[in-house]
mmCIF file of C-alpha atoms in Angstrom:
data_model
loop_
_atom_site.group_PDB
_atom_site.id
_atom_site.type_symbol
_atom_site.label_atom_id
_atom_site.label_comp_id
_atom_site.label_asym_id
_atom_site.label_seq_id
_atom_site.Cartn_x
_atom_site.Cartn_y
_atom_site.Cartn_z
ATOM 1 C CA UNK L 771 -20.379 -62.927 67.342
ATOM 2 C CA UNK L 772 -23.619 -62.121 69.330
ATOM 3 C CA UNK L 773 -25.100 -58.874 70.922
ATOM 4 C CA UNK L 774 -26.345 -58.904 74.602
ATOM 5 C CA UNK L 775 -27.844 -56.396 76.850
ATOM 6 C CA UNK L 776 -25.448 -55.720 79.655
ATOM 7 C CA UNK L 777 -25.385 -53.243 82.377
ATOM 8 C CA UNK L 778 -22.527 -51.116 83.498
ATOM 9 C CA UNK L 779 -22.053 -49.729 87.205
ATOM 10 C CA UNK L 780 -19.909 -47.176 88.327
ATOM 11 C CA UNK L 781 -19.906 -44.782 91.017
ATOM 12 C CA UNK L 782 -22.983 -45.798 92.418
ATOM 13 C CA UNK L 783 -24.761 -45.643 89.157
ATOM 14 C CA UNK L 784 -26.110 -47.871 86.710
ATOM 15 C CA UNK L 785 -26.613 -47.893 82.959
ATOM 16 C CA UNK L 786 -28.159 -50.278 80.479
ATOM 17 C CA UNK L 787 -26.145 -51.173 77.354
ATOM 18 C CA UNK L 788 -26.420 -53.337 74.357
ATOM 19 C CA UNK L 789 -22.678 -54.858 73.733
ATOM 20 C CA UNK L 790 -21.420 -56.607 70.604
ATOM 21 C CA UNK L 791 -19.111 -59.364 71.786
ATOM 22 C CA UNK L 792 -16.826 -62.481 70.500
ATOM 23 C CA UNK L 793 -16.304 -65.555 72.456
ATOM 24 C CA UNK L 794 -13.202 -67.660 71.533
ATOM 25 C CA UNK L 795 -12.378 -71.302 73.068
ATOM 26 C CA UNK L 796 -8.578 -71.503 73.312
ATOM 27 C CA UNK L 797 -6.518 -73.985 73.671
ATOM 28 C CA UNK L 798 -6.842 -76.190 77.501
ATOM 29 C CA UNK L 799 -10.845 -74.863 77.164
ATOM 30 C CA UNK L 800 -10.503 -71.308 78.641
ATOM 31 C CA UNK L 801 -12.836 -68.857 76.817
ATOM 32 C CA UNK L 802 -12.072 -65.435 75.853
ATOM 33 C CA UNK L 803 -14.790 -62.623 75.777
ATOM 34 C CA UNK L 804 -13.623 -59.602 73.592
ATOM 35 C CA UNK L 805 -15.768 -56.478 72.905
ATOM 36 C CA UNK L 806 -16.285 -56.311 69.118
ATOM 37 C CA UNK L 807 -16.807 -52.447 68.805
ATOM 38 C CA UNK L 808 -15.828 -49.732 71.907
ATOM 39 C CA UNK L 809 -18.990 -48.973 74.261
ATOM 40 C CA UNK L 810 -18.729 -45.158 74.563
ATOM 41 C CA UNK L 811 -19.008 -44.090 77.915
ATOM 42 C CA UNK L 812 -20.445 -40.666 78.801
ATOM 43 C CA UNK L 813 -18.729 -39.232 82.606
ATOM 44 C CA UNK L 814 -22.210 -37.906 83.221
ATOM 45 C CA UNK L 815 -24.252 -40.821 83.327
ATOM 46 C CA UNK L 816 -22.338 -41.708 86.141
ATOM 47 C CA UNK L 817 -22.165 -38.494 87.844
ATOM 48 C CA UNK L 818 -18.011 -37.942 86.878
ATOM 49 C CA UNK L 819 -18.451 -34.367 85.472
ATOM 50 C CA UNK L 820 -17.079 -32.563 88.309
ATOM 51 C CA UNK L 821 -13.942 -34.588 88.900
ATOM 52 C CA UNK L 822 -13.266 -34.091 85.045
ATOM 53 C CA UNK L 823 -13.658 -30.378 85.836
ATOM 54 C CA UNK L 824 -11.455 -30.519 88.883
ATOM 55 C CA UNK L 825 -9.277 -32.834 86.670
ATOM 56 C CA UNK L 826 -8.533 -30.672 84.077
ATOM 57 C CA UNK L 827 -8.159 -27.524 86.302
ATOM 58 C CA UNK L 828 -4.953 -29.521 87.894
ATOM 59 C CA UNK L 829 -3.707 -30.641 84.736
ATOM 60 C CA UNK L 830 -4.343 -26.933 83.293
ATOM 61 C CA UNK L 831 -5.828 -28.458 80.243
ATOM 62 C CA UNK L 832 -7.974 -26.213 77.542
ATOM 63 C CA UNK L 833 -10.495 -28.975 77.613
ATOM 64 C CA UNK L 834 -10.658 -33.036 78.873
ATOM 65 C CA UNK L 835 -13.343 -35.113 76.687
ATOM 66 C CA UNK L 836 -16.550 -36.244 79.024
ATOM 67 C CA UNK L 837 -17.360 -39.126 76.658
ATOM 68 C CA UNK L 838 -14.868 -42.198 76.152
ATOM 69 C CA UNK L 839 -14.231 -45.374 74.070
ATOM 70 C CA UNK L 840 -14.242 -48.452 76.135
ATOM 71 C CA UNK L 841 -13.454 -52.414 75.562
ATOM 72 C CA UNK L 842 -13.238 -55.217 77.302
ATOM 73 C CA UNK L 843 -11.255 -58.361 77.424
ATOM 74 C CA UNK L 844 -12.775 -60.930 80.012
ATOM 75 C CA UNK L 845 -10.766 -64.195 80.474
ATOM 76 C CA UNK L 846 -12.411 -67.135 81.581
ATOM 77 C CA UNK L 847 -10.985 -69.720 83.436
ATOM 78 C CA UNK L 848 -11.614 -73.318 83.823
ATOM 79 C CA UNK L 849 -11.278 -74.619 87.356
ATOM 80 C CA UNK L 850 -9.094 -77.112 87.179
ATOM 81 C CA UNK L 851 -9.297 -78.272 91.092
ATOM 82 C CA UNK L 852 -12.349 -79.375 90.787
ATOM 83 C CA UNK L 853 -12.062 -81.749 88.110
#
Protein backbone atom coordinates (compact mmCIF):
# COMPACT_ATOMS: atom_id res chain seq x y z
CA UNK A 1 0.00 0.00 0.00
CA UNK A 2 1.47 3.52 -0.74
CA UNK A 3 -0.10 7.03 -1.44
CA UNK A 4 1.08 9.11 -4.50
CA UNK A 5 0.20 12.42 -5.88
CA UNK A 6 -1.42 11.92 -9.23
CA UNK A 7 -3.13 14.19 -11.57
CA UNK A 8 -6.37 13.66 -13.34
CA UNK A 9 -7.33 15.30 -16.85
CA UNK A 10 -10.51 15.55 -18.35
CA UNK A 11 -12.12 17.80 -20.64
CA UNK A 12 -9.35 19.95 -21.06
CA UNK A 13 -8.82 20.33 -17.40
CA UNK A 14 -6.53 19.25 -14.88
CA UNK A 15 -6.65 18.42 -11.19
CA UNK A 16 -4.12 17.39 -8.59
CA UNK A 17 -4.94 14.37 -6.39
CA UNK A 18 -3.39 12.35 -3.70
CA UNK A 19 -4.41 8.47 -4.47
CA UNK A 20 -4.10 5.51 -2.11
CA UNK A 21 -3.09 2.55 -4.24
CA UNK A 22 -2.06 -1.38 -4.08
CA UNK A 23 0.34 -2.95 -6.39
CA UNK A 24 0.12 -6.79 -6.74
CA UNK A 25 2.75 -9.05 -8.81
CA UNK A 26 0.73 -11.92 -10.29
CA UNK A 27 1.57 -14.79 -11.54
CA UNK A 28 3.98 -14.62 -15.25
CA UNK A 29 5.20 -10.97 -13.51
CA UNK A 30 2.31 -8.67 -14.66
CA UNK A 31 1.49 -6.08 -11.94
CA UNK A 32 -1.82 -4.95 -10.95
CA UNK A 33 -2.51 -1.30 -9.72
CA UNK A 34 -5.88 -1.10 -7.75
CA UNK A 35 -7.23 2.11 -6.10
CA UNK A 36 -7.50 1.38 -2.35
CA UNK A 37 -10.34 3.94 -1.50
CA UNK A 38 -12.74 5.78 -4.47
CA UNK A 39 -11.23 9.33 -5.59
CA UNK A 40 -14.42 11.47 -5.58
CA UNK A 41 -14.73 13.37 -8.54
CA UNK A 42 -16.54 16.73 -8.57
CA UNK A 43 -18.25 17.50 -12.56
CA UNK A 44 -17.22 21.07 -11.88
CA UNK A 45 -13.67 20.92 -11.61
CA UNK A 46 -13.75 19.86 -14.96
CA UNK A 47 -16.24 22.16 -16.31
CA UNK A 48 -19.21 19.08 -16.69
CA UNK A 49 -22.00 21.05 -14.87
CA UNK A 50 -23.91 21.99 -17.81
CA UNK A 51 -24.04 18.65 -19.58
CA UNK A 52 -25.28 17.21 -16.13
CA UNK A 53 -27.95 19.93 -16.38
CA UNK A 54 -28.77 19.17 -19.97
CA UNK A 55 -28.43 15.49 -18.83
CA UNK A 56 -30.90 15.37 -16.41
CA UNK A 57 -33.40 17.64 -18.32
CA UNK A 58 -33.47 14.59 -21.05
CA UNK A 59 -33.66 12.00 -18.60
CA UNK A 60 -36.44 14.19 -16.67
CA UNK A 61 -34.71 13.43 -13.47
CA UNK A 62 -35.58 15.49 -10.01
CA UNK A 63 -31.88 15.77 -9.53
CA UNK A 64 -28.37 13.92 -11.06
CA UNK A 65 -25.39 14.01 -8.34
CA UNK A 66 -22.34 16.48 -9.61
CA UNK A 67 -19.83 14.65 -7.40
CA UNK A 68 -18.86 10.83 -8.04
CA UNK A 69 -16.92 7.83 -6.60
CA UNK A 70 -14.20 6.70 -8.84
CA UNK A 71 -11.53 3.61 -8.95
CA UNK A 72 -9.20 2.36 -10.93
CA UNK A 73 -7.81 -0.92 -12.00
CA UNK A 74 -4.56 -0.47 -14.19
CA UNK A 75 -3.04 -3.73 -15.60
CA UNK A 76 0.41 -3.87 -16.39
CA UNK A 77 1.88 -5.86 -18.86
CA UNK A 78 5.18 -7.37 -19.37
CA UNK A 79 6.45 -7.26 -22.93
CA UNK A 80 7.16 -10.40 -23.72
CA UNK A 81 8.67 -9.69 -27.45
CA UNK A 82 11.30 -8.15 -26.28
CA UNK A 83 12.73 -10.61 -24.09
Amino acid sequence: LFETAATLALHNRSRPLSVKLSATQLVGGNILVTTVQPVVVDAADFALTDGLATLQGLARLASIATTVPVTAHLLFEIDTVSR
